[in-house]
Coordinates of C-alpha atoms and ligand atoms in Angstrom, one line a residue:
Chain A
M13 CA 30.3 126.5 119.9
K14 CA 31.9 127.8 123.0
Q15 CA 35.5 129.0 122.8
A16 CA 38.0 127.4 125.1
H17 CA 39.2 130.4 127.0
H18 CA 40.9 128.4 129.6
F19 CA 43.6 126.3 128.1
E20 CA 45.9 126.1 131.1
D21 CA 45.4 122.4 131.4
W22 CA 46.1 121.3 127.9
P23 CA 48.6 118.5 127.6
L24 CA 50.8 120.6 125.3
P25 CA 52.7 123.9 125.6
I26 CA 50.2 126.5 124.2
F27 CA 50.5 130.3 124.0
Q28 CA 48.5 133.4 123.1
L29 CA 50.7 136.0 121.6
D30 CA 50.3 139.5 120.2
R31 CA 52.0 140.9 117.2
E32 CA 55.1 141.8 119.1
L33 CA 55.2 138.2 120.3
T34 CA 54.4 139.2 123.9
I35 CA 53.1 136.2 125.8
L36 CA 49.5 137.0 126.8
A37 CA 48.6 133.6 128.2
S38 CA 50.1 130.1 128.3
S39 CA 49.3 126.6 129.4
K40 CA 50.9 125.2 132.6
L41 CA 53.0 122.8 130.6
A42 CA 54.6 125.8 128.8
S43 CA 56.0 127.3 132.0
S44 CA 57.3 124.0 133.3
L45 CA 59.0 122.9 130.0
F46 CA 60.6 126.2 129.1
K47 CA 62.4 129.1 130.6
E48 CA 60.5 132.1 132.0
S49 CA 60.1 135.0 129.7
A50 CA 57.5 137.7 128.9
V51 CA 58.2 137.4 125.2
F52 CA 58.0 134.3 123.1
T53 CA 61.6 134.8 121.6
G54 CA 62.9 134.6 125.2
L55 CA 62.0 131.0 125.3
L56 CA 64.1 130.2 122.3
E57 CA 67.7 129.3 121.7
E58 CA 69.5 132.2 120.0
G59 CA 69.7 130.5 116.6
S60 CA 65.9 130.3 116.4
R61 CA 64.9 133.8 117.4
Q62 CA 65.3 135.4 114.0
K63 CA 63.3 132.6 112.4
A64 CA 60.5 133.0 115.0
V65 CA 60.3 136.8 114.3
E66 CA 60.2 136.2 110.6
F67 CA 57.6 133.4 110.6
L68 CA 55.3 134.3 113.5
N69 CA 53.6 136.9 111.4
P70 CA 50.0 137.0 110.2
A71 CA 51.1 137.0 106.6
R72 CA 53.2 133.8 106.8
S73 CA 51.9 131.4 109.4
F74 CA 50.3 128.7 107.4
Q75 CA 53.1 126.1 107.7
P76 CA 54.3 124.8 111.0
I77 CA 57.9 125.8 111.8
E78 CA 60.6 124.1 113.7
L79 CA 62.1 126.1 116.6
T80 CA 64.6 125.3 119.3
F81 CA 63.4 126.0 122.8
L82 CA 65.4 126.1 126.0
S83 CA 64.5 124.2 129.1
P84 CA 64.8 125.9 132.5
L85 CA 68.2 124.2 132.6
D86 CA 69.1 125.6 129.2
E87 CA 68.8 122.3 127.4
P88 CA 67.8 122.7 123.8
T89 CA 64.7 120.9 122.4
V90 CA 63.4 121.2 118.9
M91 CA 59.6 121.4 118.5
D92 CA 57.1 122.0 115.7
V93 CA 55.3 125.2 116.2
H94 CA 51.8 125.6 114.8
T95 CA 50.2 129.1 114.7
K96 CA 46.8 130.6 113.8
W97 CA 46.3 134.3 113.8
E98 CA 42.9 135.6 114.8
S99 CA 41.4 138.8 113.3
D100 CA 42.1 140.8 116.4
G101 CA 45.9 140.4 116.0
I102 CA 46.2 137.6 118.5
A103 CA 47.9 134.3 117.7
N104 CA 47.1 130.9 119.1
V105 CA 50.4 129.0 119.2
I106 CA 51.0 125.3 119.9
A107 CA 54.4 123.7 120.3
V108 CA 54.5 120.0 119.6
P109 CA 57.4 118.0 120.8
K110 CA 59.1 115.7 118.2
D111 CA 57.8 112.2 118.2
R112 CA 59.6 110.1 120.8
H113 CA 60.7 107.6 118.1
Y114 CA 62.3 110.4 116.1
N115 CA 64.3 111.5 119.1
R116 CA 65.3 107.9 119.8
V117 CA 66.6 107.4 116.3
F118 CA 68.6 110.6 116.6
D119 CA 70.2 109.6 119.9
Q120 CA 71.0 106.2 118.3
L121 CA 72.7 107.9 115.4
T122 CA 74.8 110.0 117.7
H123 CA 75.7 106.9 119.7
L124 CA 76.7 104.9 116.6
R125 CA 78.9 107.7 115.4
K126 CA 80.6 107.8 118.8
R127 CA 81.2 104.1 118.7
L128 CA 82.8 104.3 115.3
N129 CA 85.0 107.1 116.5
E130 CA 86.0 105.2 119.6
T131 CA 86.8 102.1 117.6
N132 CA 89.0 104.2 115.4
Y133 CA 90.7 105.6 118.4
D134 CA 91.3 102.1 119.9
L135 CA 92.6 100.9 116.6
L136 CA 95.0 103.8 116.6
L137 CA 96.3 103.0 120.0
E138 CA 96.7 99.3 119.0
K139 CA 98.6 100.3 116.0
E140 CA 100.9 102.5 118.0
R141 CA 101.5 99.5 120.4
A142 CA 102.2 97.3 117.4
D143 CA 104.6 99.8 115.9
E144 CA 106.5 100.0 119.2
L145 CA 106.8 96.2 119.4
L146 CA 108.0 96.1 115.8
Q147 CA 110.6 98.8 116.6
N148 CA 111.8 96.6 119.5
V149 CA 112.0 93.6 117.2
R150 CA 114.0 95.6 114.7
E151 CA 116.4 96.7 117.4
L152 CA 116.8 93.1 118.5
S153 CA 117.7 92.0 115.0
A154 CA 121.3 93.2 115.4
P155 CA 122.5 93.1 119.1
C156 CA 126.0 94.2 119.9
I157 CA 127.9 91.6 121.9
K158 CA 131.2 92.5 123.4
L159 CA 133.6 89.6 123.1
D160 CA 136.7 91.2 124.7
Q161 CA 138.5 94.6 124.8
K162 CA 138.9 94.8 121.1
R163 CA 136.1 92.7 119.5
L164 CA 132.4 93.3 119.0
L165 CA 130.2 90.5 117.6
I166 CA 127.0 91.6 115.8
P167 CA 124.8 88.7 114.6
L168 CA 122.1 89.7 112.2
F169 CA 118.7 88.0 112.6
G170 CA 115.9 87.3 110.2
L171 CA 115.1 89.4 107.1
I172 CA 117.2 92.5 106.9
D173 CA 115.6 95.4 105.1
Q174 CA 116.1 99.1 105.0
Q175 CA 113.9 99.9 108.0
K176 CA 115.7 97.4 110.2
M177 CA 119.1 98.7 109.1
E178 CA 118.0 102.3 109.7
T179 CA 116.9 101.3 113.2
V180 CA 120.1 99.4 114.2
R181 CA 122.7 101.6 112.4
P182 CA 122.9 104.5 114.9
R183 CA 122.9 102.1 117.8
I184 CA 125.7 100.0 116.3
L185 CA 127.9 103.1 115.6
E186 CA 127.2 104.4 119.1
N187 CA 128.1 101.1 120.7
V188 CA 131.3 100.7 118.7
Y189 CA 132.4 104.2 119.6
R190 CA 131.5 103.9 123.2
Q191 CA 133.1 100.5 123.8
D192 CA 136.2 101.6 121.8
G193 CA 136.0 98.4 119.8
Q194 CA 138.6 97.9 117.1
I195 CA 137.2 94.8 115.4
V196 CA 133.6 94.3 114.4
I197 CA 132.4 90.8 113.3
F198 CA 129.1 90.6 111.5
D199 CA 127.7 87.1 111.7
L200 CA 125.2 86.3 109.1
T201 CA 124.4 82.7 110.1
A202 CA 120.9 83.5 111.4
M203 CA 120.1 86.0 108.7
D204 CA 117.3 84.8 106.4
D205 CA 117.7 87.2 103.6
I206 CA 118.7 90.8 102.9
D207 CA 117.0 92.9 100.3
N208 CA 118.7 95.5 98.1
E209 CA 118.0 98.5 100.3
G210 CA 119.1 96.5 103.3
L211 CA 122.3 95.6 101.6
T212 CA 123.0 99.2 100.6
Q213 CA 122.4 100.3 104.1
L214 CA 124.7 97.5 105.5
N215 CA 127.4 98.5 103.1
A216 CA 127.0 102.2 104.2
L217 CA 127.4 101.1 107.8
I218 CA 130.5 99.1 107.0
Q219 CA 131.9 102.1 105.3
S220 CA 131.2 104.4 108.2
L221 CA 132.9 101.8 110.5
S222 CA 135.9 101.6 108.4
I223 CA 136.2 105.4 108.3
M224 CA 136.3 105.1 112.1
G225 CA 139.3 102.9 111.7
I226 CA 137.5 99.7 112.5
T227 CA 138.5 96.3 111.0
I228 CA 135.5 94.4 109.8
S229 CA 134.9 90.7 109.3
I230 CA 131.9 89.0 107.9
T231 CA 131.2 85.4 108.6
G232 CA 128.4 82.8 108.2
I233 CA 127.7 83.8 104.6
H234 CA 125.2 81.6 103.0
P235 CA 125.5 81.1 99.2
R236 CA 122.4 83.2 98.6
H237 CA 124.0 86.0 100.6
A238 CA 127.1 85.7 98.6
K239 CA 125.2 86.2 95.4
R240 CA 123.5 89.3 96.8
L241 CA 126.8 90.7 98.0
H242 CA 128.2 90.2 94.6
E243 CA 125.3 91.9 92.9
L244 CA 125.9 94.9 95.0
N245 CA 128.9 95.4 92.9
A246 CA 130.7 97.6 95.4
V247 CA 133.9 97.5 97.2
I248 CA 133.2 96.1 100.7
Y249 CA 135.7 97.1 103.3
A250 CA 135.7 93.8 105.1
T251 CA 137.4 90.4 105.2
F252 CA 135.3 87.3 104.8
A253 CA 135.5 84.1 106.8
V254 CA 133.6 80.8 106.5
S255 CA 132.7 80.5 110.1
L256 CA 132.7 82.5 113.3
Q257 CA 135.1 80.0 114.7
D258 CA 137.7 80.8 112.0
V259 CA 137.6 84.5 112.8
L260 CA 137.9 84.0 116.5
L261 CA 140.8 81.7 116.1
N262 CA 142.6 83.8 113.4
E263 CA 142.4 87.0 115.3
H264 CA 144.1 85.6 118.3
Chain B
M5 CA 79.8 123.1 91.1
T6 CA 78.6 125.7 93.7
S7 CA 78.2 125.0 97.4
D8 CA 74.4 125.6 97.0
E9 CA 74.3 122.8 94.4
L10 CA 76.2 120.5 96.7
A11 CA 73.9 121.3 99.6
D12 CA 71.0 120.1 97.4
I13 CA 72.8 116.9 96.7
F14 CA 73.5 116.4 100.4
L15 CA 69.7 116.9 101.1
S16 CA 68.8 114.4 98.3
G17 CA 70.8 111.8 100.3
D18 CA 72.7 110.5 97.3
D19 CA 76.0 109.7 98.9
Y20 CA 77.8 108.4 95.8
Y21 CA 76.7 111.2 93.6
A22 CA 78.0 113.7 96.2
L23 CA 81.3 111.7 96.3
R24 CA 81.7 111.8 92.5
K25 CA 81.1 115.5 92.4
V26 CA 83.6 116.1 95.2
R27 CA 86.3 113.8 93.6
Y28 CA 85.9 115.8 90.4
Y29 CA 86.4 119.0 92.2
L30 CA 89.5 117.7 93.9
K31 CA 91.2 117.2 90.5
T32 CA 91.7 121.0 90.3
H33 CA 91.5 122.0 94.0
T34 CA 93.2 121.3 97.3
R35 CA 91.5 119.6 100.2
K36 CA 91.6 122.8 102.2
E37 CA 89.7 124.5 99.3
L38 CA 87.2 121.7 99.3
F39 CA 86.6 122.2 103.1
Q40 CA 86.6 126.0 103.1
E41 CA 85.1 126.8 99.7
L42 CA 82.6 124.0 99.2
L43 CA 81.7 121.8 102.2
T44 CA 81.5 124.4 104.9
P45 CA 79.4 126.8 102.8
A46 CA 77.2 123.9 101.8
M47 CA 76.5 123.1 105.5
Y48 CA 76.0 126.8 106.3
R49 CA 73.5 126.8 103.4
I50 CA 71.7 123.9 105.0
G51 CA 71.5 126.0 108.2
Q52 CA 70.1 128.9 106.1
L53 CA 67.4 126.6 104.5
W54 CA 66.4 125.6 108.0
Q55 CA 66.1 129.2 108.9
E56 CA 63.9 129.7 105.9
N57 CA 61.7 126.8 107.0
V58 CA 62.5 124.9 103.8
I59 CA 64.0 121.9 105.6
S60 CA 63.8 120.2 109.0
V61 CA 66.3 119.1 111.6
A62 CA 65.9 115.6 110.2
D63 CA 67.2 116.8 106.8
E64 CA 70.1 118.4 108.6
H65 CA 71.0 114.9 110.0
L66 CA 70.9 113.4 106.6
A67 CA 73.0 116.2 105.1
T68 CA 75.5 115.8 107.9
A69 CA 75.8 112.1 107.3
I70 CA 76.5 112.6 103.6
C71 CA 79.0 115.3 104.2
D72 CA 80.7 113.1 106.8
F73 CA 80.9 110.3 104.3
V74 CA 82.4 112.5 101.7
I75 CA 85.1 113.8 104.1
S76 CA 86.0 110.2 105.2
A77 CA 86.0 108.8 101.7
T78 CA 88.4 111.5 100.4
D79 CA 90.7 111.6 103.4
N80 CA 94.3 111.0 102.5
R81 CA 96.1 109.4 105.4
S82 CA 99.2 108.5 103.6
Q83 CA 100.9 111.8 104.5
A84 CA 100.1 111.3 108.2
E85 CA 102.7 110.0 110.5
K86 CA 105.3 110.1 107.8
E87 CA 106.9 113.3 109.0
A88 CA 106.0 113.0 112.7
A89 CA 105.6 116.8 112.7
G90 CA 103.8 116.6 116.0
K91 CA 100.9 115.1 117.9
V92 CA 97.6 116.9 118.1
M93 CA 94.5 115.9 120.1
I94 CA 91.2 117.5 119.0
M95 CA 87.7 117.5 120.6
G96 CA 84.4 119.3 121.0
F97 CA 83.3 120.8 124.4
E98 CA 81.0 118.9 126.6
G99 CA 77.4 119.3 125.2
E100 CA 78.6 120.1 121.7
D101 CA 77.5 117.6 119.1
H102 CA 78.6 119.3 115.9
Y103 CA 81.6 117.5 114.7
L104 CA 82.2 118.2 111.0
G105 CA 84.5 121.0 111.7
L106 CA 86.6 118.7 113.9
K107 CA 87.0 116.2 111.1
M108 CA 88.2 118.9 108.7
V109 CA 90.7 120.1 111.3
A110 CA 91.9 116.5 111.6
C111 CA 92.5 116.3 107.9
V112 CA 94.4 119.6 107.7
F113 CA 96.8 118.5 110.5
R114 CA 97.3 115.1 108.8
E115 CA 98.1 116.7 105.5
H116 CA 100.9 118.5 107.3
G117 CA 102.3 115.2 108.6
W118 CA 100.8 115.4 112.2
V119 CA 99.6 112.4 114.2
V120 CA 95.9 113.2 115.0
Y121 CA 93.8 111.9 117.9
D122 CA 90.3 112.9 117.1
M123 CA 88.4 112.4 120.3
G124 CA 85.1 113.5 118.7
P125 CA 82.6 116.1 120.0
N126 CA 81.0 116.3 123.4
L127 CA 84.1 115.3 125.4
P128 CA 83.7 115.9 129.1
L129 CA 86.8 117.5 130.7
V130 CA 87.7 114.5 132.9
H131 CA 87.9 112.3 129.8
A132 CA 89.9 115.0 128.0
M133 CA 92.4 115.1 130.8
D134 CA 92.7 111.3 131.0
A135 CA 93.4 111.2 127.3
A136 CA 95.8 114.1 127.4
E137 CA 97.8 112.6 130.2
Q138 CA 98.2 109.4 128.3
L139 CA 98.8 110.8 124.9
K140 CA 100.9 113.8 125.8
P141 CA 99.9 115.9 122.7
D142 CA 101.9 118.9 121.6
V143 CA 98.7 120.7 120.7
I144 CA 95.1 120.5 121.8
G145 CA 92.4 121.7 119.4
L146 CA 88.9 122.6 120.7
S147 CA 85.9 123.2 118.6
A148 CA 82.6 125.0 119.4
A149 CA 79.7 125.5 117.0
L150 CA 77.3 126.4 119.8
V151 CA 77.8 129.8 121.4
S152 CA 76.4 128.4 124.7
R153 CA 79.5 126.2 125.0
L154 CA 82.0 129.1 125.3
P155 CA 81.6 129.6 129.1
L156 CA 83.3 126.2 129.4
V157 CA 86.5 127.5 127.7
K158 CA 87.9 128.7 131.0
S159 CA 87.6 125.4 132.8
Y160 CA 89.2 123.5 129.9
M161 CA 92.1 126.1 129.7
D162 CA 92.7 125.9 133.4
A163 CA 92.8 122.1 133.3
F164 CA 95.1 121.9 130.3
G165 CA 97.4 124.5 132.0
I166 CA 98.5 121.9 134.6
L167 CA 99.5 119.3 132.0
D168 CA 103.2 118.5 131.7
P169 CA 104.5 119.1 129.1
K170 CA 102.1 121.9 128.5
P171 CA 100.4 121.7 125.1
A172 CA 99.5 124.7 122.9
V173 CA 95.7 125.2 122.9
L174 CA 93.8 126.2 119.8
I175 CA 90.2 127.2 119.8
G176 CA 88.0 127.3 116.7
G177 CA 84.6 126.8 115.3
R178 CA 81.6 128.9 114.3
A179 CA 81.1 130.1 117.9
V180 CA 84.5 131.8 118.1
T181 CA 83.5 134.2 115.3
L182 CA 80.5 135.4 117.3
A183 CA 81.9 135.9 120.7
D184 CA 84.7 137.6 122.6
L185 CA 87.4 135.2 123.6
S186 CA 89.9 137.7 124.9
D187 CA 90.1 136.0 128.3
A188 CA 91.1 132.7 126.7
K189 CA 93.6 134.5 124.6
A190 CA 95.1 136.1 127.7
E191 CA 95.5 132.6 129.1
G192 CA 97.6 131.7 126.1
A193 CA 94.9 130.1 123.8
V194 CA 95.2 130.7 120.1
V195 CA 91.8 131.5 118.6
L196 CA 91.6 130.5 114.9
E197 CA 88.4 131.3 112.9
S198 CA 89.2 129.2 109.8
L199 CA 91.2 126.4 108.2
E200 CA 93.2 129.1 106.4
T201 CA 94.4 130.6 109.7
L202 CA 95.0 127.1 111.1
Q203 CA 97.2 126.3 108.1
N204 CA 99.2 129.5 108.6
W205 CA 99.6 128.6 112.3
I206 CA 100.9 125.1 111.5
R207 CA 103.4 126.5 109.0
S208 CA 104.7 129.2 111.2
R209 CA 105.1 126.7 114.1
K210 CA 107.1 124.5 111.8
E211 CA 109.4 127.5 110.8
R212 CA 109.8 128.4 114.5
N213 CA 110.8 124.8 115.3
H214 CA 113.3 124.8 112.5
E215 CA 114.9 128.0 113.8
T216 CA 115.1 126.7 117.4
S217 CA 116.6 123.4 116.3
A218 CA 119.1 125.2 113.9
S219 CA 120.3 127.5 116.7
L220 CA 121.0 124.6 119.1
Ligands
LIG7 C1 74.2 120.3 110.7 C2 73.8 121.0 112.0 C3 73.3 120.3 113.1 C4 73.4 118.8 113.1 C5 74.8 118.4 113.6 C6 75.3 117.1 113.1 C7 76.6 116.9 113.7 N1 76.7 116.0 114.7 O1 77.6 117.6 113.4 C8 72.2 118.5 114.1 C9 70.9 118.4 113.4 C10 72.4 117.2 115.0 C11 72.3 119.7 114.9 C12 71.9 119.8 116.2 C13 71.8 120.9 116.9 N2 72.0 122.2 116.5 CO1 72.9 122.5 114.8 N3 73.4 123.1 113.1 C14 73.8 122.4 112.1 C15 74.2 123.4 110.9 C16 73.1 123.5 109.9 C17 75.5 123.1 110.2 C18 76.7 122.8 111.2 C19 77.9 122.3 110.4 O2 78.1 121.1 110.2 N4 78.7 123.2 109.8 C20 79.9 122.8 109.0 C21 81.2 122.9 109.8 C22 82.3 122.4 108.9 O3 81.4 124.3 110.1 P1 82.1 124.7 111.5 O4 81.7 123.8 112.5 O5 81.8 126.2 111.6 O6 83.6 124.5 111.2 C23 84.4 125.3 110.4 C24 85.2 126.3 111.1 O7 84.4 126.9 112.2 C25 86.5 125.7 111.5 N5 86.6 125.0 112.8 C26 85.6 124.3 113.5 N6 86.2 123.8 114.6 C27 87.4 124.2 114.7 C28 88.4 124.0 115.6 C29 89.7 124.5 115.4 C30 90.8 124.2 116.4 C31 90.0 125.3 114.3 C32 91.3 125.9 114.1 C33 89.0 125.5 113.4 C34 87.7 125.0 113.6 O8 86.6 124.6 110.6 C35 85.5 124.4 109.8 C36 86.0 124.6 108.5 O9 85.4 125.6 107.7 C37 74.4 124.7 111.7 C38 74.1 126.0 110.9 C39 75.3 126.9 110.9 N7 75.2 128.1 110.4 O10 76.4 126.5 111.3 C40 73.4 124.5 112.9 C41 73.6 125.2 114.2 C42 75.1 125.3 114.5 N8 72.9 124.4 115.2 C43 72.4 125.0 116.1 C44 71.6 124.5 117.2 C45 70.9 125.4 118.1 C46 71.5 123.1 117.3 C47 70.8 122.4 118.5 C48 71.0 123.0 119.8 C49 69.3 122.4 118.2 C50 68.9 121.7 116.9 N9 68.8 122.5 115.9 O11 68.6 120.6 116.9 C51 71.3 121.0 118.3 C52 72.4 120.8 119.3 C53 73.1 119.6 119.4 C54 74.3 119.7 120.3 N10 74.1 119.4 121.5 O12 75.3 120.1 119.8 C55 72.5 126.5 116.0 C56 73.5 127.2 116.9 C57 73.0 128.5 117.4 C58 73.9 129.1 118.5 N11 73.3 129.9 119.3 O13 75.1 128.9 118.6 C59 72.9 126.6 114.4 C60 73.7 127.8 114.1 C61 71.5 126.6 113.7 C62 70.6 127.6 114.1 N12 70.5 128.8 113.5 O14 69.8 127.3 115.1 N13 72.8 120.8 114.2

């Protein structure tokens, strides 16, 4: 059988190497796929050089090995490298690209991961937007309405809980202080319910206001609120009135 | 359990067995220890086995997927956003696909009460700038496993430098332990080689912030 000395035209990157891994000859495809180098390790990505030196050795080269090559534009590609050493200390080396399907699956994996991450990110932004809206809603659940020089009306809306009270409390104190109000009227007509923490917070707010020397009235109390207020079992520094109308008439 | 044993479990592809082992480990260890002492060495071991021609890149994909699953399944998000300690945006350089380090960095920040935007690896600078302008992070964290990504550091640093407010920039990942980053440091980047040093940085920043707010 005649030996194929001229393998330039083979449809794969092929090399002849000596023991120092100097490139003695290579196929045309080898020079177009990879960077230029006189030694085989020069074609490889740094992380593969040590592996090549260890395995491209007459004592070890039975199994193919994976190595990362660099394209002329420095793009990494993993290939399977098959080697056979001849008795004269020359190695015939073939680099086989990974199956196309294999690469496609890898790319798809990467793409899927990216999608998952982006979805996470979008959800996070949505959540932030929702939190912001919720915060707005909380702030709106206790607007401060200036009735005249002295009086400030604060209707409470919906379910009042700790978070809502924590949100509106600093704003109410600020408003009362800035507008120099002397009387604050809390109107509970539109308040659905108040939980225990909300109630404690409301009472704390009332205390703070009374320390500031403010007179406080509470109106619009529904029987179920009354029960709650009673359960709180604390001194509430406020006067109670049946309806807003009563307070408004009495104060004048 | 040793990290070598865990590497073998990753390679076997048995996701729930890996998770059980890791949950057991977490009964007596912190999450930072899990990352630093167990998961990272297990993945480095995977790299070693590839060097020894025992496994292929396909096996590395599988191991990465299992490791990723374990990190996500044990992530504790309850602490996050509670303290509002700060906002951090993390990403890998363009062309970098290794992302496990990023996920760990995200977990560490979250455990310290930070809000984390994990933009994933391989984030081109234009996208990074868009996101940064929108999110206005206090800190930007960059990760590089490939040494070949490090020449990009300068362009990222220059771009982040024009952001207002200007974020602190942290650079970490396997590559920073192998190369000289003194130029980036001169531009103000903080180079951190492990989660340990990251944790110290987060803590000292917190103390600094306390001092400045106390002196106001
Ligand atoms: C798994 C793996 C892969 C997987 C990656 C899966 C994925 N999407 O993440 C796959 C198979 C896809 C892959 C692909 C490639 N890989 Co690869 N890969 C690895 C391997 C085995 C483990 C990496 C890993 O997950 N480590 C675990 C993490 C947690 O460690 P870490 O990233 O260092 O992070 C820790 C710290 O650095 C720190 N940290 C990280 N980031 C940050 C950021 C901040 C701000 C801070 C504070 C800290 C911090 O936190 C972590 C906690 O301990 C390494 C081997 C090794 N020794 O690292 C090779 C390795 C990194 N890969 C390498 C290469 C060359 C590649 C490829 C180019 C070729 C290939 N083999 O297919 C491609 C490139 C793809 C790309 N464009 O990025 C080389 C890099 C060599 C070099 N010169 O830099 C290595 C070293 C292997 C080798 N010897 O060839 N790889």
